[in-house]
Coordinates of C-alpha atoms and ligand atoms in Angstrom, one line a residue:
M278 CA 19.6 4.0 10.4
T279 CA 16.0 4.9 10.2
T280 CA 15.0 7.5 7.6
S281 CA 12.3 9.9 8.6
T282 CA 9.0 10.4 6.8
I283 CA 8.9 13.7 5.0
L284 CA 5.5 13.4 3.3
E285 CA 2.4 11.5 4.3
V286 CA -0.8 11.5 2.2
K287 CA -3.8 10.0 3.9
N288 CA -7.1 9.2 2.2
L289 CA -6.7 12.1 -0.2
G290 CA -9.7 12.8 -2.5
K291 CA -10.6 15.5 -5.0
T292 CA -13.6 15.9 -7.2
F293 CA -14.2 18.4 -10.0
E294 CA -17.9 19.0 -10.7
R295 CA -18.8 15.8 -9.0
K296 CA -16.3 13.8 -11.1
I297 CA -13.6 12.0 -9.1
S298 CA -10.1 13.1 -10.0
L299 CA -8.4 11.4 -7.1
S300 CA -9.9 8.9 -4.7
S301 CA -8.8 7.7 -1.2
L302 CA -5.1 8.0 -2.1
S303 CA -2.7 7.1 0.7
F304 CA 1.1 6.8 0.6
S305 CA 4.1 8.0 2.6
V306 CA 7.5 9.1 1.4
K307 CA 10.8 8.9 3.2
K308 CA 13.3 11.7 3.1
G309 CA 15.6 11.3 0.1
E310 CA 13.4 8.9 -1.8
K311 CA 13.1 9.3 -5.6
I312 CA 9.6 8.4 -6.8
A313 CA 8.1 8.4 -10.3
I314 CA 4.3 8.9 -10.5
I315 CA 3.1 7.2 -13.6
G316 CA -0.3 6.5 -15.2
P317 CA -2.4 7.4 -18.3
S318 CA -3.6 10.8 -19.2
G319 CA -6.3 12.0 -16.8
A320 CA -5.2 9.6 -14.0
G321 CA -4.9 12.4 -11.5
K322 CA -1.1 13.0 -11.4
T323 CA -1.3 16.8 -11.8
T324 CA -4.3 17.0 -9.5
L325 CA -2.1 15.2 -6.9
F326 CA 0.7 17.8 -7.3
N327 CA -1.8 20.7 -7.2
L328 CA -3.0 19.3 -3.9
L329 CA 0.5 18.9 -2.6
T330 CA 1.3 22.5 -3.4
G331 CA -1.9 23.9 -1.9
I332 CA -3.1 25.2 -5.3
V333 CA -6.4 23.2 -4.9
S334 CA -8.0 21.9 -1.7
P335 CA -9.0 18.3 -1.2
Y336 CA -12.6 17.4 -0.5
E337 CA -11.3 14.7 1.9
G338 CA -8.0 13.5 3.4
T339 CA -4.9 15.0 4.8
I340 CA -1.4 15.9 3.7
L341 CA 1.4 16.0 6.3
I342 CA 4.7 17.5 5.4
D343 CA 7.4 16.9 8.0
G344 CA 4.7 15.9 10.4
Q345 CA 2.6 19.1 10.0
A346 CA -0.5 19.7 7.9
L347 CA 0.1 21.6 4.7
D348 CA -1.8 24.6 5.9
Y349 CA 0.5 24.9 8.9
W350 CA 3.4 25.6 6.5
Q351 CA 1.2 27.9 4.4
R352 CA 0.3 29.9 7.5
K353 CA 3.9 30.2 8.5
K354 CA 4.8 31.2 4.9
Q355 CA 7.3 28.4 4.8
L356 CA 5.7 26.1 2.2
A357 CA 8.3 27.2 -0.4
N358 CA 11.1 25.9 1.9
K359 CA 9.4 22.6 2.0
V360 CA 8.0 22.1 -1.5
G361 CA 9.3 23.3 -4.9
V362 CA 7.7 22.6 -8.3
I363 CA 9.1 22.3 -11.8
R364 CA 6.6 22.0 -14.6
Q365 CA 6.4 20.9 -18.2
Q366 CA 6.1 24.5 -19.4
F367 CA 9.0 25.8 -17.3
D368 CA 6.9 28.9 -16.4
L369 CA 9.8 31.2 -16.9
V370 CA 9.4 34.9 -17.9
E371 CA 10.8 34.6 -21.4
S372 CA 11.3 38.4 -21.9
L373 CA 13.7 38.6 -18.8
P374 CA 17.4 37.6 -18.7
V375 CA 18.2 34.2 -17.3
I376 CA 19.5 35.6 -14.0
Q377 CA 16.2 37.2 -13.1
N378 CA 14.3 33.9 -13.7
V379 CA 16.8 32.1 -11.5
L380 CA 16.5 34.6 -8.7
V381 CA 12.8 34.2 -8.6
G382 CA 13.7 31.1 -6.5
R383 CA 14.9 33.6 -3.8
L384 CA 11.7 35.6 -3.5
K385 CA 10.6 33.6 -0.5
D386 CA 13.5 35.0 1.5
W387 CA 13.2 38.5 0.4
G388 CA 11.0 41.3 1.5
F389 CA 8.6 43.0 -0.9
F390 CA 10.9 45.9 -1.7
K391 CA 14.0 43.8 -2.2
S392 CA 12.0 41.6 -4.6
L393 CA 11.0 44.7 -6.6
W394 CA 14.5 46.1 -6.5
S395 CA 15.9 42.8 -7.9
F396 CA 14.2 43.4 -11.1
V397 CA 16.2 46.6 -11.6
F398 CA 19.6 45.6 -10.2
P399 CA 20.0 41.8 -9.9
Q400 CA 21.0 40.9 -6.4
D401 CA 22.7 37.7 -5.2
K402 CA 24.4 37.4 -8.6
Q403 CA 26.8 34.9 -7.2
V404 CA 24.0 32.7 -6.0
A405 CA 22.5 32.7 -9.5
Y406 CA 25.9 32.1 -11.1
Q407 CA 26.6 29.1 -8.9
A408 CA 23.2 27.5 -9.6
L409 CA 23.6 28.0 -13.3
K410 CA 27.1 26.6 -13.1
R411 CA 25.7 23.4 -11.5
V412 CA 23.4 22.9 -14.4
G413 CA 26.1 23.8 -16.9
I414 CA 24.8 27.0 -18.5
E415 CA 26.6 29.8 -16.5
D416 CA 27.6 31.4 -19.7
K417 CA 23.9 32.2 -20.4
I418 CA 23.4 34.2 -17.2
Y419 CA 22.6 37.5 -19.0
V420 CA 21.0 36.1 -22.1
R421 CA 17.3 36.7 -22.8
T422 CA 15.5 33.6 -21.7
S423 CA 13.4 33.4 -24.8
S424 CA 16.5 32.9 -26.9
L425 CA 17.4 29.6 -25.2
S426 CA 16.4 26.1 -26.4
G427 CA 13.8 24.1 -24.6
G428 CA 16.5 22.0 -22.9
E429 CA 18.3 25.1 -21.8
Q430 CA 15.2 26.7 -20.5
Q431 CA 14.5 23.6 -18.4
R432 CA 18.0 24.0 -17.0
V433 CA 17.1 27.5 -16.0
A434 CA 14.1 26.2 -14.2
L435 CA 16.4 23.7 -12.5
A436 CA 18.7 26.5 -11.4
R437 CA 15.8 28.4 -10.0
L438 CA 14.8 25.3 -8.0
L439 CA 18.4 25.1 -6.7
V440 CA 18.2 28.7 -5.5
Q441 CA 14.9 28.0 -3.8
S442 CA 16.3 24.8 -2.3
P443 CA 13.1 23.1 -1.1
E444 CA 13.2 19.8 0.8
I445 CA 10.7 18.2 -1.6
V446 CA 10.9 18.7 -5.3
L447 CA 7.8 18.0 -7.4
A448 CA 8.4 17.8 -11.1
D449 CA 5.3 17.5 -13.3
E450 CA 6.2 16.1 -16.7
P451 CA 9.4 18.0 -16.7
V452 CA 10.7 16.7 -20.0
S453 CA 7.6 16.0 -22.2
S454 CA 8.4 19.0 -24.5
L455 CA 12.0 17.9 -25.1
D456 CA 13.5 15.5 -27.6
P457 CA 14.5 12.1 -26.1
A458 CA 18.2 12.8 -25.7
R459 CA 17.6 16.2 -24.0
A460 CA 14.8 14.7 -21.9
E461 CA 17.2 12.0 -20.5
D462 CA 19.8 14.7 -19.9
V463 CA 17.4 16.7 -17.8
I464 CA 16.1 13.7 -15.9
K465 CA 19.7 12.6 -15.2
M466 CA 20.4 16.1 -13.9
L467 CA 17.3 16.4 -11.8
T468 CA 18.0 13.1 -10.0
K469 CA 21.7 13.9 -9.6
L470 CA 21.0 17.3 -8.0
A471 CA 18.3 15.8 -5.7
D472 CA 20.9 13.2 -4.6
E473 CA 23.6 15.8 -4.0
D474 CA 21.3 18.0 -2.0
N475 CA 19.6 15.1 -0.2
Q476 CA 16.2 16.2 -1.5
T477 CA 13.2 14.1 -1.9
L478 CA 12.1 14.0 -5.6
I479 CA 8.7 13.1 -6.9
T480 CA 8.2 13.3 -10.6
T481 CA 5.4 12.5 -12.9
L482 CA 6.6 10.8 -16.1
H483 CA 5.1 9.4 -19.3
S484 CA 8.3 7.6 -20.0
V485 CA 8.3 4.3 -18.1
E486 CA 11.9 3.8 -19.4
F487 CA 13.1 6.8 -17.5
A488 CA 11.0 5.9 -14.5
T489 CA 12.7 2.5 -14.3
K490 CA 16.2 3.8 -15.0
Y491 CA 16.3 6.8 -12.6
F492 CA 13.7 6.2 -9.9
T493 CA 13.7 3.6 -7.1
R494 CA 9.9 3.6 -6.6
M495 CA 6.9 3.9 -8.8
I496 CA 3.4 5.0 -7.8
A497 CA 0.9 4.3 -10.5
L498 CA -2.5 6.0 -10.7
K499 CA -5.4 5.1 -12.9
N500 CA -8.7 6.8 -13.0
G501 CA -7.9 8.6 -9.8
H502 CA -7.1 5.5 -7.9
L503 CA -3.9 3.9 -6.7
F504 CA -3.0 1.1 -9.1
F505 CA 0.2 0.1 -7.6
D506 CA 3.0 1.4 -5.4
L507 CA 6.1 -0.7 -5.9
P508 CA 9.9 -0.6 -6.0
S509 CA 10.8 0.0 -9.6
D510 CA 12.5 -3.4 -10.0
E511 CA 9.3 -5.1 -9.1
V512 CA 7.2 -3.5 -11.8
T513 CA 6.5 -6.0 -14.5
P514 CA 5.6 -5.5 -18.1
S515 CA 2.1 -7.0 -17.6
L516 CA 1.4 -4.6 -14.7
L517 CA 2.3 -1.7 -17.1
E518 CA 0.2 -3.2 -19.8
D519 CA -2.8 -3.2 -17.4
L520 CA -2.0 0.3 -16.3
Y521 CA -2.0 1.8 -19.8
R522 CA -4.6 -0.4 -21.4
L523 CA -7.3 1.5 -23.2
K524 CA -11.0 1.1 -22.1
E525 CA -12.2 -0.6 -25.3
F526 CA -9.9 -3.5 -24.6
N527 CA -11.3 -3.9 -21.1
Q528 CA -14.9 -4.5 -22.0
D529 CA -14.9 -8.3 -22.0
E530 CA -13.1 -8.5 -18.7
Ligands
ATP976 N1 -9.5 22.4 -12.9 C1 -10.2 21.3 -13.3 N2 -11.5 21.3 -13.5 C2 -12.2 20.2 -13.9 N3 -11.7 19.0 -14.0 C3 -10.4 18.9 -13.8 C4 -9.6 20.0 -13.4 N4 -8.3 19.5 -13.2 C5 -8.3 18.2 -13.5 N5 -9.5 17.8 -13.8 C6 -9.9 16.5 -14.2 O1 -9.3 15.6 -13.3 C7 -8.9 14.4 -13.9 C8 -7.4 14.2 -13.6 O2 -6.7 15.2 -14.3 P1 -5.1 15.4 -14.1 O3 -4.8 16.7 -14.8 O4 -4.8 15.3 -12.7 O5 -4.5 14.1 -14.9 P2 -3.0 13.7 -15.3 O6 -2.8 12.4 -14.7 O7 -2.1 14.8 -14.8 O8 -3.1 13.6 -16.9 P3 -1.9 14.0 -17.9 O9 -1.0 12.8 -18.0 O10 -2.7 14.2 -19.2 O11 -1.2 15.2 -17.5 C9 -9.2 14.6 -15.4 O12 -10.4 13.9 -15.7 C10 -9.4 16.1 -15.5 O13 -10.3 16.3 -16.6
MG977 MG1 -0.8 16.1 -15.8

């Protein structure tokens, strides 16, 4: 069985004020793969995600999603069906009840008036309930989001993603504000849901331990360059040491 390519990044480059954030990055991703993007602070991980979601434009290179350029999906207003994002700061509206935050994942399918209306009378309650049930917090459906713990809020963000149901899930440091036990719990859930829904999952992580345990492939970035792209079981401690080594220690090399 051949698995099709869902994402292809070719020669991608991005500069901010003439400083390189990402340089000639190329890789391709097969449908259903689970990839951890690792690398030190400032390596270009978030920049890569911002490029993949069209938030910023590259100065060179191309991004193909399902064989079509990213702006093709943007023009057809279908990018949200292809790519969904979950971030470190869950970007939930804390003053709203959980159900409203979950249903934001539906906005792409709704017209303007239905979207507005939903903030008065929640629509598709059943859809929200089922998503919350899958992440284990259906009892919180009408609770004010700000009253939830960090771990629970991240589950709300996961439920919102379930409702959006994109083909590719990008998670940018999804657990860095959680304690280790809750962090592992969320990563476990993220990978399980992606498996169940046959989604492609690409996550940036500062925890190499979680990357090794839950992801089959690691792409390492350093100073905006590809440092390695390997199956997780081929990543050695010495490669990781080189990846995270601070500059001072590099000087006599
Ligand atoms: N909007 C911006 N304006 C100017 N420089 C930027 C901007 N966004 C990113 N950069 C620069 O690009 C480089 C890569 O940043 P990026 O946020 O992608 O790193 P990262 O790998 O996500 O780091 P972290 O692990 O700390 O989240 C950094 O040097 C950063 O200062
Ligand atoms: Mg980042």
